[in-house]
Coordinates of C-alpha atoms and ligand atoms in Angstrom, one line a residue:
X1 CA 0.0 0.0 0.0
X2 CA 2.7 2.4 1.1
X3 CA 4.8 1.5 -1.9
X4 CA 1.9 2.0 -4.3
X5 CA 1.1 5.5 -3.0
X6 CA 4.8 6.4 -3.1
X7 CA 4.9 5.4 -6.8
X8 CA 1.7 7.4 -7.5
X9 CA 3.2 10.5 -5.8
X10 CA 6.4 10.4 -7.7
X11 CA 4.6 10.3 -11.1
X12 CA 3.9 14.0 -10.8
X13 CA 6.4 16.8 -10.8
X14 CA 5.4 20.1 -9.3
X15 CA 6.3 22.5 -12.0
X16 CA 4.9 25.8 -10.9
X17 CA 1.9 27.6 -9.5
X18 CA 0.2 30.6 -10.7
X19 CA -2.4 32.9 -9.2
X20 CA -4.6 32.4 -12.3
X21 CA -4.8 29.2 -14.3
X22 CA -7.1 28.7 -17.3
X23 CA -7.8 25.3 -18.9
X24 CA -8.7 25.2 -22.6
X25 CA -7.4 26.9 -25.7
X26 CA -10.7 27.5 -27.4
X27 CA -12.5 30.9 -27.6
X28 CA -13.6 30.9 -24.0
X29 CA -10.2 29.9 -22.5
X30 CA -8.1 32.2 -24.7
X31 CA -10.4 35.2 -24.1
X32 CA -10.3 34.6 -20.4
X33 CA -6.5 34.3 -20.3
X34 CA -6.2 37.5 -22.4
X35 CA -8.4 39.5 -20.2
X36 CA -6.5 38.3 -17.1
X37 CA -3.2 39.1 -18.7
X38 CA -4.4 42.6 -19.5
X39 CA -5.7 43.2 -16.0
X40 CA -2.7 41.7 -14.2
X41 CA 0.3 42.6 -16.4
X42 CA 2.8 41.6 -13.6
X43 CA 1.3 38.1 -13.0
X44 CA 2.0 35.0 -15.0
X45 CA -1.3 33.6 -16.4
X46 CA -1.1 29.8 -17.2
X47 CA -3.2 28.6 -20.1
X48 CA -3.3 24.8 -20.1
X49 CA -4.6 23.2 -23.2
X50 CA -4.8 19.9 -24.9
X51 CA -4.8 21.4 -28.4
X52 CA -1.5 22.3 -30.2
X53 CA -3.2 25.5 -31.6
X54 CA -5.3 28.1 -29.9
X55 CA -8.3 30.1 -31.1
X56 CA -7.9 33.8 -31.1
X57 CA -10.6 36.4 -31.5
X58 CA -9.4 39.2 -33.9
X59 CA -10.9 42.4 -35.2
X60 CA -13.5 42.5 -32.5
X61 CA -16.1 45.2 -32.9
X62 CA -19.2 45.9 -30.9
X63 CA -21.6 46.8 -33.7
X64 CA -24.7 47.5 -31.6
X65 CA -25.6 47.1 -27.9
X66 CA -25.4 43.3 -28.0
X67 CA -24.5 42.3 -31.6
X68 CA -20.8 41.6 -32.1
X69 CA -18.6 41.3 -35.1
X70 CA -15.3 39.4 -34.9
X71 CA -13.0 37.1 -36.8
X72 CA -11.6 33.9 -35.3
X73 CA -8.1 32.7 -36.1
X74 CA -6.6 29.3 -35.4
X75 CA -3.1 30.3 -34.4
X76 CA 0.1 28.7 -33.0
X77 CA 0.2 29.5 -29.2
X78 CA 3.5 31.3 -29.7
X79 CA 1.6 34.2 -31.3
X80 CA -0.6 34.5 -28.2
X81 CA 2.5 34.5 -26.0
X82 CA 4.0 37.2 -28.2
X83 CA 1.0 39.4 -27.8
X84 CA 0.8 38.8 -24.0
X85 CA 4.2 38.0 -22.7
X86 CA 2.7 37.1 -19.3
X87 CA 0.6 34.3 -20.7
X88 CA 2.4 30.9 -20.5
X89 CA 0.8 28.3 -22.7
X90 CA 1.2 24.7 -21.4
X91 CA 0.4 22.0 -24.0
X92 CA -1.0 19.1 -22.1
X93 CA -4.4 17.8 -21.2
X94 CA -5.6 18.1 -17.7
X95 CA -6.3 14.6 -16.4
X96 CA -7.2 15.3 -12.9
X97 CA -8.3 18.2 -10.6
X98 CA -7.9 18.2 -6.8
X99 CA -10.1 21.1 -5.9
X100 CA -9.4 20.8 -2.2
X101 CA -5.7 21.1 -2.8
X102 CA -6.1 23.8 -5.5
X103 CA -4.1 21.6 -8.0
X104 CA -4.4 20.3 -11.5
X105 CA -2.5 17.3 -12.9
X106 CA -1.6 17.1 -16.6
X107 CA -1.1 14.1 -18.9
X108 CA 2.6 14.8 -19.2
X109 CA 3.0 14.0 -15.5
X110 CA 3.1 17.6 -14.1
X111 CA 1.1 19.3 -11.5
X112 CA 0.2 23.0 -11.2
X113 CA -1.2 24.9 -8.2
X114 CA -3.7 27.8 -8.6
X115 CA -5.4 30.4 -6.6
X116 CA -8.2 30.8 -9.1
X117 CA -9.0 28.4 -11.9
X118 CA -11.3 28.8 -14.9
X119 CA -12.3 25.6 -16.7
X120 CA -13.0 26.2 -20.4
X121 CA -12.6 22.6 -21.8
X122 CA -15.5 22.9 -24.3
X123 CA -17.8 20.1 -25.3
X124 CA -17.8 16.9 -27.3
X125 CA -20.2 15.7 -30.0
X126 CA -23.1 13.7 -28.5
X127 CA -23.1 10.8 -31.0
X128 CA -25.8 8.3 -31.7
X129 CA -24.5 4.8 -31.7
X130 CA -21.2 6.0 -30.3
X131 CA -18.4 3.6 -31.1
X132 CA -19.9 2.4 -34.4
X133 CA -17.1 3.0 -36.9
X134 CA -19.6 4.2 -39.6
X135 CA -20.9 7.0 -37.4
X136 CA -18.9 10.3 -37.6
X137 CA -19.3 13.5 -35.6
X138 CA -17.8 16.9 -36.5
X139 CA -16.2 19.1 -33.8
X140 CA -12.7 20.0 -34.5
X141 CA -10.1 20.1 -37.4
X142 CA -9.4 16.5 -37.0
X143 CA -13.0 15.3 -37.2
X144 CA -13.8 17.7 -40.1
X145 CA -10.9 16.4 -42.1
X146 CA -11.9 12.8 -41.4
X147 CA -15.4 13.6 -42.6
X148 CA -14.0 15.3 -45.8
X149 CA -11.9 12.3 -46.6
X150 CA -14.8 9.8 -46.2
X151 CA -17.1 12.1 -48.2
X152 CA -14.6 12.2 -51.1
X153 CA -15.3 8.4 -51.5
X154 CA -19.0 8.4 -50.8
X155 CA -22.0 8.1 -53.0
X156 CA -24.6 8.4 -50.3
X157 CA -24.6 9.4 -46.7
X158 CA -27.2 9.7 -44.0
X159 CA -27.2 12.9 -41.9
X160 CA -29.0 12.7 -38.5
X161 CA -29.8 15.8 -36.4
X162 CA -31.5 19.0 -37.2
X163 CA -29.4 21.8 -35.6
X164 CA -26.6 24.0 -36.7
X165 CA -24.2 21.4 -38.1
X166 CA -26.8 19.5 -40.0
X167 CA -28.1 22.7 -41.6
X168 CA -24.7 23.7 -42.8
X169 CA -23.8 20.2 -44.0
X170 CA -26.9 19.5 -46.1
X171 CA -26.4 22.8 -47.9
X172 CA -22.7 22.5 -48.5
X173 CA -22.3 18.9 -49.6
X174 CA -22.2 18.3 -53.3
X175 CA -21.8 15.3 -55.5
X176 CA -23.3 12.9 -52.9
X177 CA -26.8 11.7 -52.1
X178 CA -27.9 12.9 -48.7
X179 CA -30.7 11.2 -46.7
X180 CA -31.4 13.7 -43.9
X181 CA -33.3 12.1 -41.0
X182 CA -34.9 14.6 -38.5
X183 CA -37.0 14.1 -35.4
X184 CA -39.1 17.1 -36.2
X185 CA -41.7 18.1 -38.7
X186 CA -39.6 20.9 -40.2
X187 CA -35.9 21.6 -40.8
X188 CA -33.5 23.5 -38.5
X189 CA -35.5 23.2 -35.2
X190 CA -32.8 24.8 -33.1
X191 CA -32.9 28.0 -35.0
X192 CA -36.2 28.1 -37.0
X193 CA -39.9 27.4 -36.9
X194 CA -41.8 25.7 -39.7
X195 CA -42.4 29.1 -41.5
X196 CA -38.7 29.8 -41.7
X197 CA -38.0 26.2 -42.7
X198 CA -40.5 26.6 -45.6
X199 CA -38.7 29.7 -46.7
X200 CA -35.3 28.0 -46.8
X201 CA -36.3 24.7 -48.4
X202 CA -36.1 25.9 -52.1
X203 CA -32.4 26.5 -51.5
X204 CA -31.9 22.8 -51.0
X205 CA -33.4 21.8 -54.3
X206 CA -31.6 24.5 -56.2
X207 CA -29.3 22.7 -58.8
X208 CA -26.4 25.2 -58.6
X209 CA -24.9 26.8 -55.6
X210 CA -24.3 30.5 -55.7
X211 CA -21.3 32.6 -54.7
X212 CA -21.2 32.7 -50.9
X213 CA -22.4 36.0 -49.5
X214 CA -20.0 38.1 -47.4
X215 CA -20.9 37.2 -43.9
X216 CA -20.8 40.6 -42.2
X217 CA -20.2 39.5 -38.7
X218 CA -18.1 36.3 -38.7
X219 CA -15.1 35.0 -40.4
X220 CA -13.1 31.9 -39.5
X221 CA -9.5 31.5 -40.7
X222 CA -6.4 29.4 -39.9
X223 CA -4.0 32.2 -40.8
X224 CA -0.8 32.1 -38.9
X225 CA -0.9 28.4 -38.3
X226 CA 2.1 26.7 -39.6
X227 CA 1.7 23.5 -41.7
X228 CA 3.5 21.5 -39.0
X229 CA 1.1 22.6 -36.4
X230 CA -1.9 22.0 -38.6
X231 CA -0.8 18.4 -39.1
X232 CA -0.5 18.1 -35.3
X233 CA -4.0 19.5 -34.9
X234 CA -5.3 16.8 -37.2
X235 CA -4.1 14.1 -34.9
X236 CA -5.4 15.8 -31.8
X237 CA -8.3 14.2 -30.0
X238 CA -9.2 17.2 -27.9
X239 CA -9.2 20.1 -30.4
X240 CA -11.2 23.2 -30.0
X241 CA -14.6 23.5 -31.7
X242 CA -14.8 24.7 -35.2
X243 CA -16.8 27.8 -35.9
X244 CA -18.5 29.9 -38.6
X245 CA -17.5 29.1 -42.1
X246 CA -15.4 26.2 -41.0
X247 CA -16.3 24.3 -44.2
X248 CA -15.1 27.1 -46.5
X249 CA -11.5 25.7 -46.7
X250 CA -12.7 22.1 -47.1
X251 CA -14.1 20.7 -50.3
X252 CA -17.3 18.9 -49.3
X253 CA -17.8 16.8 -52.4
X254 CA -18.7 13.1 -52.9
X255 CA -18.0 11.0 -56.0
X256 CA -20.8 12.2 -58.2
X257 CA -21.2 15.1 -60.7
X258 CA -24.5 16.6 -59.4
X259 CA -24.8 19.5 -57.0
X260 CA -27.5 19.0 -54.3
X261 CA -29.4 15.8 -53.9
X262 CA -31.2 15.7 -50.6
X263 CA -34.1 13.7 -49.4
X264 CA -35.6 14.6 -46.0
X265 CA -37.2 12.0 -43.7
X266 CA -39.2 13.8 -41.1
X267 CA -40.5 12.7 -37.7
X268 CA -38.1 9.8 -37.3
X269 CA -35.0 8.7 -35.5
X270 CA -32.4 6.0 -36.2
X271 CA -33.7 2.7 -34.7
X272 CA -30.7 0.5 -35.7
X273 CA -27.6 0.5 -37.7
X274 CA -26.8 -2.7 -39.6
X275 CA -23.5 -3.8 -41.0
X276 CA -23.6 -5.1 -44.6
X277 CA -23.5 -8.7 -43.3
X278 CA -26.2 -8.1 -40.7
X279 CA -28.4 -6.6 -43.4
X280 CA -27.9 -9.6 -45.7
X281 CA -28.9 -11.9 -42.9
X282 CA -32.0 -9.7 -42.1
X283 CA -33.4 -10.5 -45.6
X284 CA -35.1 -7.1 -45.7
X285 CA -35.3 -4.5 -48.4
X286 CA -33.5 -1.2 -48.5
X287 CA -34.8 1.7 -50.5
X288 CA -33.3 3.5 -53.5
X289 CA -32.8 7.3 -53.3
X290 CA -36.4 8.6 -53.5
X291 CA -37.4 10.3 -56.7
X292 CA -39.5 13.4 -56.2
X293 CA -39.8 12.6 -52.5
X294 CA -41.5 9.2 -53.0
X295 CA -40.0 6.0 -51.7
X296 CA -41.3 3.4 -54.1
X297 CA -38.2 1.7 -55.4
X298 CA -36.4 -1.1 -53.5
X299 CA -32.7 -1.2 -54.1
X300 CA -30.4 -4.1 -55.2
X301 CA -27.0 -2.4 -54.6
X302 CA -25.1 -3.5 -51.5
X303 CA -23.8 -0.7 -49.2
X304 CA -21.2 -0.7 -46.5
X305 CA -23.8 0.1 -43.8
X306 CA -27.6 0.4 -43.4
X307 CA -29.7 2.7 -41.4
X308 CA -33.1 1.5 -40.1
X309 CA -35.3 4.4 -39.2
X310 CA -38.2 4.4 -36.7
X311 CA -40.6 4.9 -39.6
X312 CA -39.6 1.4 -40.8
X313 CA -37.5 2.6 -43.8
X314 CA -34.1 1.2 -44.4
X315 CA -31.4 3.1 -46.4
X316 CA -28.0 1.9 -47.4
X317 CA -25.1 4.4 -47.3
X318 CA -21.4 4.8 -47.1
X319 CA -21.5 6.3 -43.6
X320 CA -23.6 8.3 -41.1
X321 CA -23.1 11.8 -39.7
X322 CA -24.4 12.3 -36.2
X323 CA -25.0 16.0 -35.9
X324 CA -27.0 15.5 -32.7
X325 CA -25.7 18.1 -30.3
X326 CA -22.9 18.3 -27.8
X327 CA -22.1 17.1 -24.2
X328 CA -20.0 19.4 -22.0
X329 CA -16.5 18.0 -21.5
X330 CA -16.6 17.7 -17.8
X331 CA -15.2 14.2 -17.3
X332 CA -11.5 15.0 -16.5
X333 CA -12.6 17.3 -13.7
X334 CA -15.2 15.2 -11.9
X335 CA -13.2 12.6 -10.0
X336 CA -13.4 13.4 -6.2
X337 CA -14.8 16.9 -7.0
X338 CA -18.4 17.4 -6.1
X339 CA -19.4 19.9 -8.8
X340 CA -23.1 20.8 -9.2
X341 CA -24.0 19.6 -12.7
X342 CA -26.8 21.0 -14.9
X343 CA -29.4 18.9 -16.7
X344 CA -27.4 19.2 -19.9
X345 CA -24.3 17.8 -18.2
X346 CA -22.4 21.1 -17.8
X347 CA -20.7 22.6 -14.7
X348 CA -23.4 24.8 -13.2
X349 CA -22.2 28.4 -12.9
X350 CA -23.8 31.3 -11.0
X351 CA -24.1 34.9 -12.2
X352 CA -20.4 35.4 -11.5
X353 CA -19.4 32.3 -13.6
X354 CA -18.5 30.6 -10.4
X355 CA -19.0 26.9 -10.2
X356 CA -20.2 25.2 -7.0
X357 CA -16.6 24.7 -5.8
X358 CA -14.4 27.4 -4.2
X359 CA -12.2 29.4 -6.6
X360 CA -13.2 27.4 -9.7
X361 CA -15.0 29.2 -12.5
X362 CA -16.2 27.9 -15.8
X363 CA -17.0 29.5 -19.2
X364 CA -18.1 28.5 -22.7
X365 CA -19.5 25.1 -23.8
X366 CA -18.4 23.3 -20.6
X367 CA -20.7 25.3 -18.4
X368 CA -24.4 25.5 -17.7
X369 CA -25.7 29.0 -16.9
X370 CA -27.6 28.4 -13.7
X371 CA -28.5 31.9 -12.8
X372 CA -32.0 33.5 -13.1
X373 CA -31.6 34.8 -16.7
X374 CA -33.0 38.0 -18.2
X375 CA -36.4 37.3 -19.8
X376 CA -34.9 37.6 -23.2
X377 CA -31.6 35.7 -22.8
X378 CA -30.9 32.0 -22.8
X379 CA -27.8 29.9 -23.2
X380 CA -26.8 28.3 -26.5
X381 CA -23.5 26.7 -27.0
X382 CA -22.2 29.3 -29.5
X383 CA -19.0 31.0 -30.3
X384 CA -20.3 34.4 -29.3
X385 CA -21.3 33.2 -25.8
X386 CA -18.0 31.4 -25.4
X387 CA -16.2 34.7 -25.9
X388 CA -18.6 36.7 -23.7
X389 CA -18.4 34.2 -20.9
X390 CA -14.6 33.9 -21.1
X391 CA -14.2 37.7 -20.9
X392 CA -16.7 38.0 -18.1
X393 CA -15.3 35.1 -16.1
X394 CA -11.9 36.8 -16.1
X395 CA -13.5 40.0 -14.8
X396 CA -15.2 38.0 -12.0
X397 CA -12.0 36.2 -11.1
X398 CA -10.2 39.6 -10.9
X399 CA -13.0 41.1 -8.8
X400 CA -13.0 38.2 -6.4
X401 CA -9.2 38.3 -6.1
X402 CA -9.3 41.9 -5.1
X403 CA -12.5 41.6 -3.0
X404 CA -14.6 43.9 -5.3
X405 CA -18.1 43.2 -6.5
X406 CA -19.2 43.6 -10.1
X407 CA -22.4 43.7 -12.0
X408 CA -23.2 41.1 -14.7
X409 CA -22.1 42.1 -18.2
X410 CA -24.7 43.7 -20.4
X411 CA -24.3 41.0 -23.0
X412 CA -26.4 38.7 -20.9
X413 CA -29.4 41.0 -21.1
X414 CA -30.4 39.9 -24.6
X415 CA -29.6 36.8 -26.6
X416 CA -28.2 37.9 -30.0
X417 CA -26.6 35.7 -32.6
X418 CA -25.6 36.4 -36.2
X419 CA -24.8 33.6 -38.6
X420 CA -25.3 32.3 -42.1
X421 CA -27.5 29.4 -43.3
X422 CA -28.1 28.4 -46.9
X423 CA -26.2 31.5 -48.0
X424 CA -28.6 33.8 -46.2
X425 CA -27.5 36.1 -43.3
X426 CA -29.5 35.0 -40.2
X427 CA -30.0 37.1 -37.1
X428 CA -31.8 35.6 -34.1
X429 CA -32.7 37.8 -31.1
X430 CA -34.2 37.2 -27.7
X431 CA -36.8 34.4 -27.5
X432 CA -36.7 34.0 -31.2
X433 CA -38.6 30.7 -31.1
X434 CA -40.9 31.8 -28.3
X435 CA -38.8 29.6 -26.0
X436 CA -40.5 29.4 -22.6
X437 CA -43.4 31.7 -23.5
X438 CA -45.9 28.8 -23.8
X439 CA -49.0 29.7 -25.7
X440 CA -49.1 33.3 -24.4
X441 CA -47.5 35.0 -27.4
X442 CA -48.3 36.1 -31.0
X443 CA -46.2 35.9 -34.1
X444 CA -46.0 38.6 -36.8
X445 CA -44.5 37.6 -40.2
X446 CA -43.2 39.3 -43.3
X447 CA -41.8 37.1 -46.1
X448 CA -40.6 37.8 -49.6
X449 CA -39.8 34.5 -51.3
X450 CA -36.1 34.0 -52.0
X451 CA -35.3 37.3 -50.4
X452 CA -36.2 37.8 -46.8
X453 CA -38.1 36.3 -43.9
X454 CA -38.9 38.4 -40.8
X455 CA -40.6 37.0 -37.8
X456 CA -41.3 38.8 -34.5
X457 CA -42.5 37.2 -31.3
X458 CA -44.8 39.5 -29.3
X459 CA -46.2 39.1 -25.8
X460 CA -48.6 41.6 -24.3
X461 CA -47.7 44.1 -27.0
X462 CA -44.0 43.8 -26.3
X463 CA -41.4 42.4 -28.6
X464 CA -39.7 39.3 -27.1
X465 CA -37.8 37.9 -30.0
X466 CA -37.1 38.0 -33.7
X467 CA -35.7 35.9 -36.6
X468 CA -34.3 37.9 -39.5
X469 CA -33.3 36.0 -42.6
X470 CA -31.7 37.9 -45.5
X471 CA -30.5 41.5 -45.6
X472 CA -33.3 43.0 -43.6
X473 CA -31.3 45.8 -41.8
X474 CA -33.8 45.5 -38.9
X475 CA -31.5 44.0 -36.3
X476 CA -30.6 47.2 -34.5
X477 CA -34.1 48.5 -34.3
X478 CA -35.5 45.2 -33.1
X479 CA -32.7 44.8 -30.6
X480 CA -33.7 48.2 -29.1
X481 CA -37.3 47.3 -29.1
X482 CA -36.7 44.0 -27.3
X483 CA -34.3 45.7 -24.8
X484 CA -36.6 48.6 -23.9
X485 CA -39.8 46.5 -23.8
X486 CA -41.8 49.4 -25.2
X487 CA -45.6 48.8 -25.6
X488 CA -46.0 48.4 -29.3
X489 CA -49.7 47.5 -29.4
X490 CA -50.6 50.8 -31.0
X491 CA -48.4 50.1 -34.1
X492 CA -50.1 46.7 -34.9
X493 CA -49.0 45.2 -38.1
X494 CA -47.2 48.4 -39.2
X495 CA -44.3 47.1 -37.3
X496 CA -43.5 44.9 -40.2
X497 CA -44.9 47.1 -43.0
X498 CA -42.1 47.3 -45.6
X499 CA -43.4 50.7 -46.8
X500 CA -42.8 52.2 -43.3
X501 CA -39.3 53.0 -42.3
X502 CA -39.6 51.8 -38.7
X503 CA -36.1 53.0 -37.9
X504 CA -37.5 56.6 -38.2
X505 CA -40.6 55.6 -36.2
X506 CA -38.6 54.7 -33.1
X507 CA -35.6 57.0 -33.2
Ligands
LIG601 C1 -18.8 22.3 -36.8 C2 -19.2 23.4 -35.9 C3 -19.7 24.6 -36.4 C4 -20.0 25.7 -35.5 N1 -20.4 26.8 -36.0 C5 -20.7 27.9 -35.2 C6 -21.2 29.1 -35.7 O1 -21.4 29.3 -36.9 N2 -21.4 30.1 -34.8 C7 -21.2 30.0 -33.5 O2 -21.4 30.9 -32.7 N3 -20.8 28.8 -32.9 C8 -20.5 27.7 -33.8 N4 -20.1 26.6 -33.2 C9 -20.0 26.4 -31.8 C10 -18.7 27.1 -31.3 O3 -17.7 26.6 -32.1 C11 -18.5 26.7 -29.8 O4 -19.7 27.0 -29.1 C12 -17.3 27.4 -29.2 O5 -16.2 27.3 -30.0 C13 -17.0 26.8 -27.8 O6 -15.8 27.4 -27.4 P1 -15.1 26.8 -26.1 O7 -13.9 27.6 -25.9 O8 -16.1 26.8 -25.0 O9 -14.8 25.3 -26.4 P2 -13.8 24.6 -27.4 O10 -13.7 25.5 -28.6 O11 -14.3 23.2 -27.6 O12 -12.4 24.6 -26.7 C14 -12.1 23.7 -25.7 C15 -10.6 23.7 -25.5 O13 -10.3 22.9 -24.3 C16 -9.3 22.0 -24.6 N5 -9.4 20.9 -23.7 C17 -10.4 19.9 -23.8 N6 -10.2 19.1 -22.8 C18 -9.1 19.5 -22.1 C19 -8.3 19.0 -21.0 N7 -8.7 17.9 -20.3 N8 -7.2 19.6 -20.6 C20 -6.8 20.8 -21.3 N9 -7.5 21.3 -22.3 C21 -8.6 20.6 -22.7 C22 -9.4 21.7 -26.1 O14 -8.2 21.3 -26.6 C23 -9.8 23.1 -26.6 O15 -8.7 23.9 -26.8 C24 -19.8 25.5 -34.1 C25 -19.3 24.3 -33.6 C26 -19.0 23.3 -34.5 C27 -18.5 22.0 -33.9
LIG602 N1 -24.2 28.7 -37.4 C1 -24.2 28.4 -36.2 O1 -24.5 29.2 -35.3 C2 -23.8 27.0 -35.8 C3 -23.8 26.6 -34.5 N2 -23.3 25.4 -34.2 C4 -23.2 25.0 -32.7 O2 -22.4 23.9 -32.6 C5 -22.9 22.9 -31.7 C6 -23.1 21.6 -32.3 O3 -24.0 21.6 -33.4 P1 -25.1 20.5 -33.6 O4 -24.6 19.1 -33.3 O5 -25.8 20.7 -34.8 O6 -26.1 20.7 -32.3 P2 -27.5 21.4 -32.1 O7 -27.7 21.4 -30.6 O8 -27.5 22.7 -32.9 O9 -28.5 20.4 -32.7 C7 -28.7 19.1 -32.3 C8 -29.8 18.5 -33.1 O10 -29.8 17.1 -33.0 C9 -31.2 16.6 -32.7 N3 -31.1 15.4 -31.9 C10 -30.6 15.3 -30.7 N4 -30.6 13.9 -30.4 C11 -31.0 13.3 -31.4 C12 -31.2 11.9 -31.7 N5 -30.9 10.9 -30.8 N6 -31.7 11.5 -33.0 C13 -32.0 12.5 -33.9 N7 -31.8 13.8 -33.7 C14 -31.3 14.2 -32.5 C15 -31.8 17.8 -32.0 O11 -33.2 17.8 -32.1 C16 -31.2 19.0 -32.7 O12 -31.9 19.2 -33.9 C17 -24.2 23.5 -31.1 O13 -23.9 24.2 -29.9 C18 -24.6 24.5 -32.2 O14 -25.3 25.6 -31.7 C19 -23.0 24.4 -35.1 C20 -23.1 24.8 -36.4 C21 -23.5 26.1 -36.9

């Protein structure tokens, strides 16, 4: 017993301690470390990360009260250390946390002490049939490249899930048949309602893809990363999450000559996945790619794998993409640490980004916002929120360290996200899908086919949320109307009347 514990102790070397230690080289961790480095120029800030490259926010611009514009670069960590000489990046994964001793232990056998720690280790894809070699998830550079390689040899794939990744994939993939299996009635349930889905659908059947629109608020690049480091990233199992426009550098093309070929199976899930051999033994029939949405033809061709849906249909394919959400990456930190965990599996944080354990904070995809939120804010695991939380967590750590109290940052007053789907600019504000409002709300719509889709969510004459697809230029006005909760009953449908310049109305 004594010998065993002696061996265990000698495996770790105390390298150093720092007042502030941040874990994770994604947007949340890097932003947190940068803010601490700025506020404490004479302290060393340790950034411990499993990934060989880090994610840096560049060209940040606050374009309105809550909407932000910034680029994200995947960079070698040396660039971060050049910008902030008091940041020391440690490349190793944390394998254990001893919160009662204020220590973390890394995979390379070192231990570090901290006074205040911020955990920003992100999330992992929540895969269906995890472990099946034909099921792929997309999270980081490594998994995106593996997907691209498999797609280049594929004639047909099945995409499961109906959120951000699935929406991007089905639009971007060319030269490959795509069976898109969704649990819901309409596409894009995490961002859209059935009306918006209807507006977007024609883009999926368009034969030719158009030139990508300039996305005003987001850009994702890998500038500054050297080839050597990119290769290392490709073999990394714990890379940071990809972000907007991640697919632009990748050719997402199968073996065929056509552009889009998508069939959507609604209101179903995957019941079973059969290997080719299992399928042969089953003596069942699989279906050919449906023509004009109808599944009449059985298929004779043999495929590497078969997907049986809960609606009874079976499709053969080359592989399956599980774009079915994420689970916070909390595992390395749980052993012997009694963290309060949210329903979604994240580390619960209070309004000061503090977890349930002393001196430990969390930010980004790993955490679950457990404070009483503003009526028009909610958590979504997004790039923007990772940056906001990382920045604010650093402010909270600094305030706690100096015994000050601070108010919550304004960004948590209103949920605001700008992105791009199907080559349209998409802005979602507040309770854009009437989340949590029950039946007590009204919707107002304005739609010009192929051009714009505007939806506002109203409750008791007040605007609670909005979805803006296309170049509507309404985001700032609507942002103000949601924030100031003005009674808009008197304006009725004029609120969305295209002949009235509502900006003038409310200025
Ligand atoms: C394909 C894809 C597309 C996306 N598109 C968008 C988009 O268009 N817009 C948007 O807003 N959001 C998008 N997101 C979501 C967004 O990328 C994430 O919400 C955000 O990047 C999360 O940042 P993070 O810093 O919390 O986590 P991550 O970026 O996951 O970073 C976690 C970091 O922790 C490190 N780490 C993990 N475990 C350990 C450990 N044990 N020890 C040390 N380090 C560890 C990792 O190496 C990594 O550096 C997308 C996500 C994906 C997967
Ligand atoms: N443009 C953007 O803003 C983008 C944001 N992202 C973010 O990246 C993260 C990962 O993206 P996604 O994986 O798309 O997650 P997501 O949370 O956006 O969507 C998950 C989808 O999977 C479905 N689902 C869950 N379990 C399922 C099951 N067992 N069977 C079938 N369907 C199931 C859900 O109904 C939902 O439609 C998310 O946080 C997302 O917000 C991703 C891509 C683009």
